[in-house]
PDB file of C-alpha atoms in Angstrom:
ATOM      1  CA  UNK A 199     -24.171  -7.357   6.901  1.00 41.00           C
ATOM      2  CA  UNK A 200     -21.225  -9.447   8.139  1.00 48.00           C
ATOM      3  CA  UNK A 201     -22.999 -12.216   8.000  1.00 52.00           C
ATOM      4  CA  UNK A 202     -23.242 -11.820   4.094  1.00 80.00           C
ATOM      5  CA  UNK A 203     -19.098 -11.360   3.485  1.00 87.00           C
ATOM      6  CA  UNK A 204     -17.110 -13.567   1.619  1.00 92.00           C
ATOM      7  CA  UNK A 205     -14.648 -15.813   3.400  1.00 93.00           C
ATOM      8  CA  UNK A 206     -11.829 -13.140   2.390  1.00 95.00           C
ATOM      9  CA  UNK A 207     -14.193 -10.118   3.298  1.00 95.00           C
ATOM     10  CA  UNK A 208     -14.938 -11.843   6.708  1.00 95.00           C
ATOM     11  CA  UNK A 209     -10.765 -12.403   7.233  1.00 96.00           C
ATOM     12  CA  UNK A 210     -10.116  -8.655   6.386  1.00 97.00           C
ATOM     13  CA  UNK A 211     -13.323  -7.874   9.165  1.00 97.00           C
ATOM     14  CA  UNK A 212     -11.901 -10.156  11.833  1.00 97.00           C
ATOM     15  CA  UNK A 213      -8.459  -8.922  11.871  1.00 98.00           C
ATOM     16  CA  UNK A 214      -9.332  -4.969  11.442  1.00 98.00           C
ATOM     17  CA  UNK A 215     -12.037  -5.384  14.361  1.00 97.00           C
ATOM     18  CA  UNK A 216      -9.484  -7.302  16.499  1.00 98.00           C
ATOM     19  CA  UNK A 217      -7.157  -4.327  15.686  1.00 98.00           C
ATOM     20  CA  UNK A 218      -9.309  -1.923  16.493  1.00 98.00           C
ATOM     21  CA  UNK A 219      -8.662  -2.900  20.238  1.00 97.00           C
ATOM     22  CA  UNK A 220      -5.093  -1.313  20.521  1.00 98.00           C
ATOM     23  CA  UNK A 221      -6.518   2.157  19.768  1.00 98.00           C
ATOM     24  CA  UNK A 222      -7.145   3.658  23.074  1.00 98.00           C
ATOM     25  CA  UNK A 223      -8.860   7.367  24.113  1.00 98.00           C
ATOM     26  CA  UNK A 224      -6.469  10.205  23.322  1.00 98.00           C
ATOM     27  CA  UNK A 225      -4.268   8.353  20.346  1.00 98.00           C
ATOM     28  CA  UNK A 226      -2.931   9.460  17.447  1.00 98.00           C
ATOM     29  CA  UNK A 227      -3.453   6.756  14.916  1.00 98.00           C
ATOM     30  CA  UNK A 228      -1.892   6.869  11.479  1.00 98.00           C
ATOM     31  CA  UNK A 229      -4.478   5.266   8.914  1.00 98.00           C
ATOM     32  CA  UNK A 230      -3.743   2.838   6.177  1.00 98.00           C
ATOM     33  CA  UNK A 231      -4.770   2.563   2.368  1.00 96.00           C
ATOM     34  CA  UNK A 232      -6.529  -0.420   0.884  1.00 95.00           C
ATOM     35  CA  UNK A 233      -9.509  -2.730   1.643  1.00 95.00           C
ATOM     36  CA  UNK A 234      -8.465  -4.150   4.768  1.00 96.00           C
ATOM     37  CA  UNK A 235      -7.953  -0.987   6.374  1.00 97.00           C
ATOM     38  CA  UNK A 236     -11.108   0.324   4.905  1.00 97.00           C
ATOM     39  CA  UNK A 237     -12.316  -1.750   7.232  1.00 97.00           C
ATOM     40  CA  UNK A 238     -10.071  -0.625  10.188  1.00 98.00           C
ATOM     41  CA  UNK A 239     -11.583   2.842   9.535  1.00 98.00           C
ATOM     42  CA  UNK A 240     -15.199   1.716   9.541  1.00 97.00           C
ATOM     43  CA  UNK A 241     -14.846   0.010  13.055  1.00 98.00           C
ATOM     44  CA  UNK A 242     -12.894   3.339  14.116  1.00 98.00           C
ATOM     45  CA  UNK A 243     -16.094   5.380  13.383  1.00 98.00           C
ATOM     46  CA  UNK A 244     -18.364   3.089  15.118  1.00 97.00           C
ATOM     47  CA  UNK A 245     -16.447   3.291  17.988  1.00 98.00           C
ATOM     48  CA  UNK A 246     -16.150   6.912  17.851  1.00 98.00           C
ATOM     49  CA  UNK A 247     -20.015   7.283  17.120  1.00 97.00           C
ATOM     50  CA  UNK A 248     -21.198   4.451  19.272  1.00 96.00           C
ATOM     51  CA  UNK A 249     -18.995   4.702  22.100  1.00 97.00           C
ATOM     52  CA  UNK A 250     -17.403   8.071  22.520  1.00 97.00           C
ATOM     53  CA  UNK A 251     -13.611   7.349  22.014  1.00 98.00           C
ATOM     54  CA  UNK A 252     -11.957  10.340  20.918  1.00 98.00           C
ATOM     55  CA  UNK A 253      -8.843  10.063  18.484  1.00 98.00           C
ATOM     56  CA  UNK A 254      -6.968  11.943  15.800  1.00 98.00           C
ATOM     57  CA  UNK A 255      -5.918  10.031  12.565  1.00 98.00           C
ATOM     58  CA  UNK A 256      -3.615  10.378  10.414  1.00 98.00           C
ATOM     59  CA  UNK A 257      -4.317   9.202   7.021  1.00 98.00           C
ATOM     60  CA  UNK A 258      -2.092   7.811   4.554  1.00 98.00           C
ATOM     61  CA  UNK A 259      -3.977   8.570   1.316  1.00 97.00           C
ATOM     62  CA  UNK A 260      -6.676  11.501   0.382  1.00 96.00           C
ATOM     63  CA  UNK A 261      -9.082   8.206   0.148  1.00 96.00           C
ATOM     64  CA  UNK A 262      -8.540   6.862   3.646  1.00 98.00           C
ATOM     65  CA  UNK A 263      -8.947  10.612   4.699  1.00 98.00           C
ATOM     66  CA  UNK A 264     -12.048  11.272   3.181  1.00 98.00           C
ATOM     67  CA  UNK A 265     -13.322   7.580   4.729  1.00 98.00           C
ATOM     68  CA  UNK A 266     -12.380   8.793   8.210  1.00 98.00           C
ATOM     69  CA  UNK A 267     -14.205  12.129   8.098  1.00 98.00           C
ATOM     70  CA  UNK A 268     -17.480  10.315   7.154  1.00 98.00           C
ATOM     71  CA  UNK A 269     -17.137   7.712   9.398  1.00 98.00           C
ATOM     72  CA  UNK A 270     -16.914  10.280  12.264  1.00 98.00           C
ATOM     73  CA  UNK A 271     -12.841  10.284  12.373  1.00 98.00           C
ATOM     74  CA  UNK A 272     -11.110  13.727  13.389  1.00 98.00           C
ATOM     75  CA  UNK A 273      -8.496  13.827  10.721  1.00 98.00           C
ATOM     76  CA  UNK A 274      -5.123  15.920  11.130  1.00 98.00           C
ATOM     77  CA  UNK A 275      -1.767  16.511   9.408  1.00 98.00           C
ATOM     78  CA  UNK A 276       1.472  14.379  10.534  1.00 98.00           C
ATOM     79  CA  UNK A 277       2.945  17.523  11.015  1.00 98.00           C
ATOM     80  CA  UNK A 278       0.128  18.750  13.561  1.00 98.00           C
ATOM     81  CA  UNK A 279       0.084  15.283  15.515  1.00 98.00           C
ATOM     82  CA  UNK A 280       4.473  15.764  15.041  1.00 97.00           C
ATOM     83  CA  UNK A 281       4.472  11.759  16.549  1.00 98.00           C
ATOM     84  CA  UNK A 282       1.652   8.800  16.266  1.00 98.00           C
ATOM     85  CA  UNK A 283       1.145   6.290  19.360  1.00 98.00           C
ATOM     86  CA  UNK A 284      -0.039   3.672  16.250  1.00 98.00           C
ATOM     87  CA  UNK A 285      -0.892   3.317  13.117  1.00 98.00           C
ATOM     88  CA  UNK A 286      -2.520   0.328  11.687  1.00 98.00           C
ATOM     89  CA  UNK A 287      -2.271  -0.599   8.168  1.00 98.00           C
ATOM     90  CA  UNK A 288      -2.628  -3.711   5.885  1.00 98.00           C
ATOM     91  CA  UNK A 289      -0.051  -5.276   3.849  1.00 98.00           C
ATOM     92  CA  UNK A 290       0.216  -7.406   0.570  1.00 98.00           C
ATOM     93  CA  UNK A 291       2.883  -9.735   1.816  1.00 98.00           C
ATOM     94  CA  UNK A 292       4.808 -10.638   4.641  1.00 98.00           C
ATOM     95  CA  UNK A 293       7.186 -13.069   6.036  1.00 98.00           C
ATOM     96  CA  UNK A 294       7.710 -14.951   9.051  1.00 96.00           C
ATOM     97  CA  UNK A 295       9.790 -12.072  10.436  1.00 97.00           C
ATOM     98  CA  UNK A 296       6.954  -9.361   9.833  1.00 98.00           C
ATOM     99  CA  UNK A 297       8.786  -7.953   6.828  1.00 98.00           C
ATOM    100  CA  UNK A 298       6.085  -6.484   4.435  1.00 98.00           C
ATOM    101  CA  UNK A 299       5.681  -5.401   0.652  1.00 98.00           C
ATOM    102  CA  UNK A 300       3.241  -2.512   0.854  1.00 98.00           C
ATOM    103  CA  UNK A 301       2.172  -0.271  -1.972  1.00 98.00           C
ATOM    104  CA  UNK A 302      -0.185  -2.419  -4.025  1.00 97.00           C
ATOM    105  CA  UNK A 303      -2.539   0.796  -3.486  1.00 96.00           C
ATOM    106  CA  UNK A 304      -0.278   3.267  -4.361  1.00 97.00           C
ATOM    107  CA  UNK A 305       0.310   4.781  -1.317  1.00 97.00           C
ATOM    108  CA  UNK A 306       3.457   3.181  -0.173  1.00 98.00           C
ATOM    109  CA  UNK A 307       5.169   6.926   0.686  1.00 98.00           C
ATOM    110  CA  UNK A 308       2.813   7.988   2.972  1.00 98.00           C
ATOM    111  CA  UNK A 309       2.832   5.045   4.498  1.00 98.00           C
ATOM    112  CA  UNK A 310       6.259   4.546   5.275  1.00 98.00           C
ATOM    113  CA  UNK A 311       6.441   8.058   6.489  1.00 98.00           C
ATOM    114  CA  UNK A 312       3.595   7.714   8.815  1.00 98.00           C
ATOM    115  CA  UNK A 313       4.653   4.362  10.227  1.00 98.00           C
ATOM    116  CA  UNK A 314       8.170   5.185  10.985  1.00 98.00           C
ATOM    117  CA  UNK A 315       6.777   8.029  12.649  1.00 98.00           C
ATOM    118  CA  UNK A 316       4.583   5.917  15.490  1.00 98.00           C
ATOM    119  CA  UNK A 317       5.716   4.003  18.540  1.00 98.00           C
ATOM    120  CA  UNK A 318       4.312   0.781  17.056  1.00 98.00           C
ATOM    121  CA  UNK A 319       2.853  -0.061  13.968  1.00 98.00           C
ATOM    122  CA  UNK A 320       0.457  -2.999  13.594  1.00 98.00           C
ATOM    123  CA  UNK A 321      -0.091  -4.703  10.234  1.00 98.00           C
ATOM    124  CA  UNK A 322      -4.352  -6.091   9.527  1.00 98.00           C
ATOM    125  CA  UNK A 323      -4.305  -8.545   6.888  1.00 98.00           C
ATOM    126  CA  UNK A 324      -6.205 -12.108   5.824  1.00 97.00           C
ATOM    127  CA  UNK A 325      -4.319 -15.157   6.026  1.00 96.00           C
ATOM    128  CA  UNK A 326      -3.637 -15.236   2.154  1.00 96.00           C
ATOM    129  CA  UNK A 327      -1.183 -12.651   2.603  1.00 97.00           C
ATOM    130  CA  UNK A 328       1.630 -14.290   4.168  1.00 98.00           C
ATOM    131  CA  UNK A 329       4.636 -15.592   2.372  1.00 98.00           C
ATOM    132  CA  UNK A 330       7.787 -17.461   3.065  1.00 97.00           C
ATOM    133  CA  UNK A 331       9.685 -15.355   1.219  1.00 98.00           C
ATOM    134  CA  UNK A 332       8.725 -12.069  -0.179  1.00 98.00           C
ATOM    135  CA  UNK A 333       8.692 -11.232  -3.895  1.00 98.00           C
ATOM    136  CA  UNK A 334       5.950 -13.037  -5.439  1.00 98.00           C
ATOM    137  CA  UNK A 335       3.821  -9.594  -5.097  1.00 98.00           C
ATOM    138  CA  UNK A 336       4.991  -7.331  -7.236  1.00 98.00           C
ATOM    139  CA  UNK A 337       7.034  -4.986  -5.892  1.00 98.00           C
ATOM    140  CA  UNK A 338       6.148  -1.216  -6.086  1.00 98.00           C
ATOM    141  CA  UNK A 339       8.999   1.351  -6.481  1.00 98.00           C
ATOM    142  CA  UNK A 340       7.675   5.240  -6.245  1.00 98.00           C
ATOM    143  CA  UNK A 341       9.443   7.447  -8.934  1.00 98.00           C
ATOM    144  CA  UNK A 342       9.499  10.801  -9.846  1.00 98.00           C
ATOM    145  CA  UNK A 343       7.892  11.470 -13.512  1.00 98.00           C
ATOM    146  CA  UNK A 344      10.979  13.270 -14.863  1.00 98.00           C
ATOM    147  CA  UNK A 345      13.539  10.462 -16.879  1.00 98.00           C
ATOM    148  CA  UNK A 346      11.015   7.764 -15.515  1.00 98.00           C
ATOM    149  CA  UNK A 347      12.391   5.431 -18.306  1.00 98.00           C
ATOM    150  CA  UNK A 348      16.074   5.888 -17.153  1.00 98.00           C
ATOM    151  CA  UNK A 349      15.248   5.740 -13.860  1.00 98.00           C
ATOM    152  CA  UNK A 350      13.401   1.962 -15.078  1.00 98.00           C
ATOM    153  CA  UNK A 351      16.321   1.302 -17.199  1.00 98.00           C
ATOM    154  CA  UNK A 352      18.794   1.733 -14.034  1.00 98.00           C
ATOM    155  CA  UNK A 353      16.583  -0.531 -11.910  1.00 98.00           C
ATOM    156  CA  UNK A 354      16.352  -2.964 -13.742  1.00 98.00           C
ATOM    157  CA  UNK A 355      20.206  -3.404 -14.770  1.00 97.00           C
ATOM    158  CA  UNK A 356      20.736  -3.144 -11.237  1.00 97.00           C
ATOM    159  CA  UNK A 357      18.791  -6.046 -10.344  1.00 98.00           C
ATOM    160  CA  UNK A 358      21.049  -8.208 -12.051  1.00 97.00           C
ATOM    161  CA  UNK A 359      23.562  -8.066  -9.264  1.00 96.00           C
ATOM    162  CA  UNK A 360      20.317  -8.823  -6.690  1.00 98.00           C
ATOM    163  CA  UNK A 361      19.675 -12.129  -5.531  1.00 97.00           C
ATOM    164  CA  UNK A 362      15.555 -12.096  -6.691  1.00 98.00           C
ATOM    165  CA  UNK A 363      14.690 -14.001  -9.502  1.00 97.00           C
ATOM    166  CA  UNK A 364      12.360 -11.826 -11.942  1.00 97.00           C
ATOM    167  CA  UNK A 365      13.932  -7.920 -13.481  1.00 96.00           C
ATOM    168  CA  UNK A 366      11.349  -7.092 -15.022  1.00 97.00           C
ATOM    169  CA  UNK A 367       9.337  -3.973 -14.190  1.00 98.00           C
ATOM    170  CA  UNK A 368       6.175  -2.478 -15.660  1.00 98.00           C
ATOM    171  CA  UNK A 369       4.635   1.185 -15.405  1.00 98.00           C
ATOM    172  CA  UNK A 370       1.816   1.289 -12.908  1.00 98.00           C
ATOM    173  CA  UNK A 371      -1.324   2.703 -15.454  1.00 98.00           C
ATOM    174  CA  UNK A 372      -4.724   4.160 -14.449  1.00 97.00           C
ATOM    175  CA  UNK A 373      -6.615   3.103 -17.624  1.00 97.00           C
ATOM    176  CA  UNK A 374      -4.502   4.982 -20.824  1.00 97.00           C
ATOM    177  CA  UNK A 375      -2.458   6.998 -18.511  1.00 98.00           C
ATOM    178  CA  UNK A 376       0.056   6.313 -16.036  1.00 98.00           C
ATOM    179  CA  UNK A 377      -0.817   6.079 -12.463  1.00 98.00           C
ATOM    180  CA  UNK A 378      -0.672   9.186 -10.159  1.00 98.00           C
ATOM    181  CA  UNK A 379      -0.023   8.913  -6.382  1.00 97.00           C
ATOM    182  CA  UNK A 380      -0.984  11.365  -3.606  1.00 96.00           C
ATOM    183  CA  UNK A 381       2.250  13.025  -4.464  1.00 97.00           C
ATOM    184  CA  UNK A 382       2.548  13.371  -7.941  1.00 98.00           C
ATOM    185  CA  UNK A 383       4.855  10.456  -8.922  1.00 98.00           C
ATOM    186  CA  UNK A 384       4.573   7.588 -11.036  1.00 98.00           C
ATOM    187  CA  UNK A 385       5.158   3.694  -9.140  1.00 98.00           C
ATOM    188  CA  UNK A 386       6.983   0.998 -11.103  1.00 98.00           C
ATOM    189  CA  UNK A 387       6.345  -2.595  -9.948  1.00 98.00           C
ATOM    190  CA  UNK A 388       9.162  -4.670 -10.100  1.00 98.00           C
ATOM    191  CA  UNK A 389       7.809  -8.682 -10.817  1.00 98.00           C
ATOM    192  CA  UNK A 390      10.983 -10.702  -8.508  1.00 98.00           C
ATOM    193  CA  UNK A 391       9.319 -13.417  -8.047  1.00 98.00           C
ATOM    194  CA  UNK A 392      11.070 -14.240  -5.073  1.00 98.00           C
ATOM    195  CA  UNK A 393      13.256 -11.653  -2.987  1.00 98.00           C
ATOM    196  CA  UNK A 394      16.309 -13.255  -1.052  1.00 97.00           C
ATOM    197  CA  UNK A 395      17.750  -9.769   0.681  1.00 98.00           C
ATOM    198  CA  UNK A 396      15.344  -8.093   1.665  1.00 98.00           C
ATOM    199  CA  UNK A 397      17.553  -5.635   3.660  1.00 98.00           C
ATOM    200  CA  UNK A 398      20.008  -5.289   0.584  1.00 98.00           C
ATOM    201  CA  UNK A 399      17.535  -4.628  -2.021  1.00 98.00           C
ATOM    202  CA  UNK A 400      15.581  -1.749  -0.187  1.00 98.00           C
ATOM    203  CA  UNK A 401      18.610   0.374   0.584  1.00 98.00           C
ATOM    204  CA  UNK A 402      19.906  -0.329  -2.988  1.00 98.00           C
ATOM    205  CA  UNK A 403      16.867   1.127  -4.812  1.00 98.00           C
ATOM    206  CA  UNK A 404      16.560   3.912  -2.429  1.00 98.00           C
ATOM    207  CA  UNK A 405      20.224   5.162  -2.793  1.00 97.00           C
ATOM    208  CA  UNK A 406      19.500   5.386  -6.890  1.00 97.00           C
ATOM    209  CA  UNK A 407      18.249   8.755  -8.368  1.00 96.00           C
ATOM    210  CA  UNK A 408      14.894   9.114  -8.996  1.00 98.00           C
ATOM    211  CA  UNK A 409      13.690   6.750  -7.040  1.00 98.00           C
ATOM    212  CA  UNK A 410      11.606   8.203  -4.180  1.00 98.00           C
ATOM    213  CA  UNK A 411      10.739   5.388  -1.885  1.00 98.00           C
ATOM    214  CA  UNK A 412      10.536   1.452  -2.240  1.00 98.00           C
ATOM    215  CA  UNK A 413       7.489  -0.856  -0.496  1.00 98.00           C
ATOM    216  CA  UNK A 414       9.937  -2.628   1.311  1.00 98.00           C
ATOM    217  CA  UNK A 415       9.031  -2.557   4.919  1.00 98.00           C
ATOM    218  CA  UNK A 416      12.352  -3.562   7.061  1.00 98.00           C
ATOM    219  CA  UNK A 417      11.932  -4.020  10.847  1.00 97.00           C
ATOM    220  CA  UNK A 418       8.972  -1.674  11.140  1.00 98.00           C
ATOM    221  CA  UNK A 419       5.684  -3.629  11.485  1.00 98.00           C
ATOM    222  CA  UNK A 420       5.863  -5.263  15.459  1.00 98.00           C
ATOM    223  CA  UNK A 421       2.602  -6.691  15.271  1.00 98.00           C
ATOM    224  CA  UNK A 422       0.581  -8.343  12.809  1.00 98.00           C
ATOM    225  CA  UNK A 423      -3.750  -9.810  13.264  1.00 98.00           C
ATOM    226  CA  UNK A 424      -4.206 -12.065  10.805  1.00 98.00           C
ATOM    227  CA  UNK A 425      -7.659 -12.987  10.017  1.00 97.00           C
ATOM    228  CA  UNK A 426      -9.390 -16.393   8.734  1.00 97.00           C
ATOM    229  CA  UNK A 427     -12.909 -16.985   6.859  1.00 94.00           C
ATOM    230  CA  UNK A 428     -13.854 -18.316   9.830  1.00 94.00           C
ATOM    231  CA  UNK A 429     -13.935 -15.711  12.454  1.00 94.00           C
ATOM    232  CA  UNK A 430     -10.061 -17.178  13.939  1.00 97.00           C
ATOM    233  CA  UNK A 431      -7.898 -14.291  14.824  1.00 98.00           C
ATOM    234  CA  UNK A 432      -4.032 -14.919  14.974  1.00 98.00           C
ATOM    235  CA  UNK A 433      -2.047 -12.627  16.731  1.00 98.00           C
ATOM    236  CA  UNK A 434       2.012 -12.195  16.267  1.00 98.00           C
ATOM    237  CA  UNK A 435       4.094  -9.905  18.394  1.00 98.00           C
ATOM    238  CA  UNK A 436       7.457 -10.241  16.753  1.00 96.00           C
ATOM    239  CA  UNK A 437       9.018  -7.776  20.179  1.00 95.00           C
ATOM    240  CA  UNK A 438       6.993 -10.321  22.574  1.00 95.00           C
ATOM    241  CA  UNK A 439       7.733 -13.066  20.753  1.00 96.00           C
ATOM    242  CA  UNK A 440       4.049 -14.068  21.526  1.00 97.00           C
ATOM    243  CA  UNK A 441       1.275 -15.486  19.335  1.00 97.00           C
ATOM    244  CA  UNK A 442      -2.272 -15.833  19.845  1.00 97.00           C
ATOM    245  CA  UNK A 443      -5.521 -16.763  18.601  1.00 97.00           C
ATOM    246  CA  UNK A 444      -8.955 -16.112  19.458  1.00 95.00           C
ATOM    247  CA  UNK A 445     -12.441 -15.818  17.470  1.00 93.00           C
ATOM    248  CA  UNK A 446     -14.463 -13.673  16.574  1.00 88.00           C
ATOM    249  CA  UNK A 447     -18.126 -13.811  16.389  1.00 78.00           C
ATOM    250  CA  UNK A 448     -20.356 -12.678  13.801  1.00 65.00           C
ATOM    251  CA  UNK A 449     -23.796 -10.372  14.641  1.00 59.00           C
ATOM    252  CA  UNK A 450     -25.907 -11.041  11.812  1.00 44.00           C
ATOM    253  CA  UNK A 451     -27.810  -8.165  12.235  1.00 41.00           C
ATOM    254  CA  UNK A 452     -24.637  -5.963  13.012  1.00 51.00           C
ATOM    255  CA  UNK A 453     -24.478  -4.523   9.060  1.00 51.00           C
ATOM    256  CA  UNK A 454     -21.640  -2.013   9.967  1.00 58.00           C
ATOM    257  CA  UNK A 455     -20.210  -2.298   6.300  1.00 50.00           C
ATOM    258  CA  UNK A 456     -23.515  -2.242   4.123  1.00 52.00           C
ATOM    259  CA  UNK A 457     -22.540   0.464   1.929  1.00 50.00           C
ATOM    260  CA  UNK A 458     -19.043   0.178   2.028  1.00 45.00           C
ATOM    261  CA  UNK A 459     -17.956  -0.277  -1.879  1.00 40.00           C
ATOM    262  CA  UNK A 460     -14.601  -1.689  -1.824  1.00 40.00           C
TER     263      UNK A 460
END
């Protein structure tokens, strides 16, 4: 039950239940990857079950799909829903001006697609996740398989005209093999250690050849619920300029997430 979560656990809970709130009757929601929005998901399906909202999501992995169909979730296609109203992901960084790095679960394509394709897109994530400055989570670069090595090799000398302060990159690996996304393609994470143009550094790797997409997320999150391990909920709208905070209260018998296993 809730009341059983880690501090960290109890963050991700707050800020995907607070989230949960901007999904209204009738929306197309695009779906995030990772723990936090595991979360999101699960308080999505109690909703649906417990209180009759009906919604179509759009997920952003074949994990996150599978999560939303047995939580209750009617899942579509982007190109069925052709436009989201929100989607609602997590992040592993971001900065004071809502910039993210995303892609830590390897499904940084999807997401971008699916979040540029909604009329807001608000970002779940515990309070550990925010930086000053991005770049001290690696940063993951989706490649296609064929002349992965060159492709690394061109990175990587191309990072010495970037203002970040690591170049070295490593091949994303799934035990002896190399990691597989959702489409086929292998993810290189780039260790900067600290990332001074954002801006300049996503358009760079995207213009290179075989390079598929970046997890630099530029003026695209507008929101972001940050949670605490103690129920606080903070609250930025970078378009409002707004934040707030509020808590959260724990049901101790409420065990919404018993069996969920990330």
């Amino acid at each position: 039950m809730s009341g059983e979560l880690s501090p960290i656990d109890k963050a991700k809970f707050v800020s995907a239940k607070r989230a949960a709130q901007y999904v209204e009757d009738g929306m197309r929601v695009g779906l995030g990857t990772g723990s936090t929005a595991a979360w999101l998901v699960r308080c999505l399906g109690e909703l649906v079950r417990d209180d009759g909202l009906k919604i179509k999501g759009v997920p952003t992995s074949s994990r996150t799909a599978q999560l939303a169909r047995d939580v209750g979730i009617e899942v579509i296609t982007l190109d069925e829903a052709k436009w989201l109203d929100l989607t609602i992901d997590g992040a592993d960084e971001f900065d004071g001006d809502l910039n993210l790095i995303k892609g830590g679960g390897g499904a940084l394509l999807l997401e971008k697609i699916i979040a540029t394709a909604s009329d807001q897109m608000v970002v779940i994530a515990d309070v550990g996740k925010e930086v000053e400055t991005l770049g001290a989570f690696p940063l993951p670069v989706e490649v296609i398989p064929f002349g992965w090595q060159t492709t690394q090799a061109l990175i990587e000398e191309t990072l010495i005209s970037m203002d970040v302060l690591g170049r070295t990159s490593t091949l994303r690996m799934n035990g002896q093999t190399p990691f597989v996304t959702d489409e086929g393609n292998h993810i290189l994470d780039l260790h900067l250690n600290r990332i001074g143009n954002a801006r300049q550094l996503a358009l760079v790797l995207n213009q290179m050849p075989g390079v598929v997409e970046n997890g630099l997320f530029i003026d695209i999150c507008d929101t972001v619920v940050i949670g605490y391990g103690d129920g606080k909920v903070e609250v930025r709208d970078i378009n409002e300029g707004t934040v707030a905070t509020e808590r959260l209260d724990f049901v101790e018998s409420d065990n919404l997430f018993s069996d969920l296993t990330e």
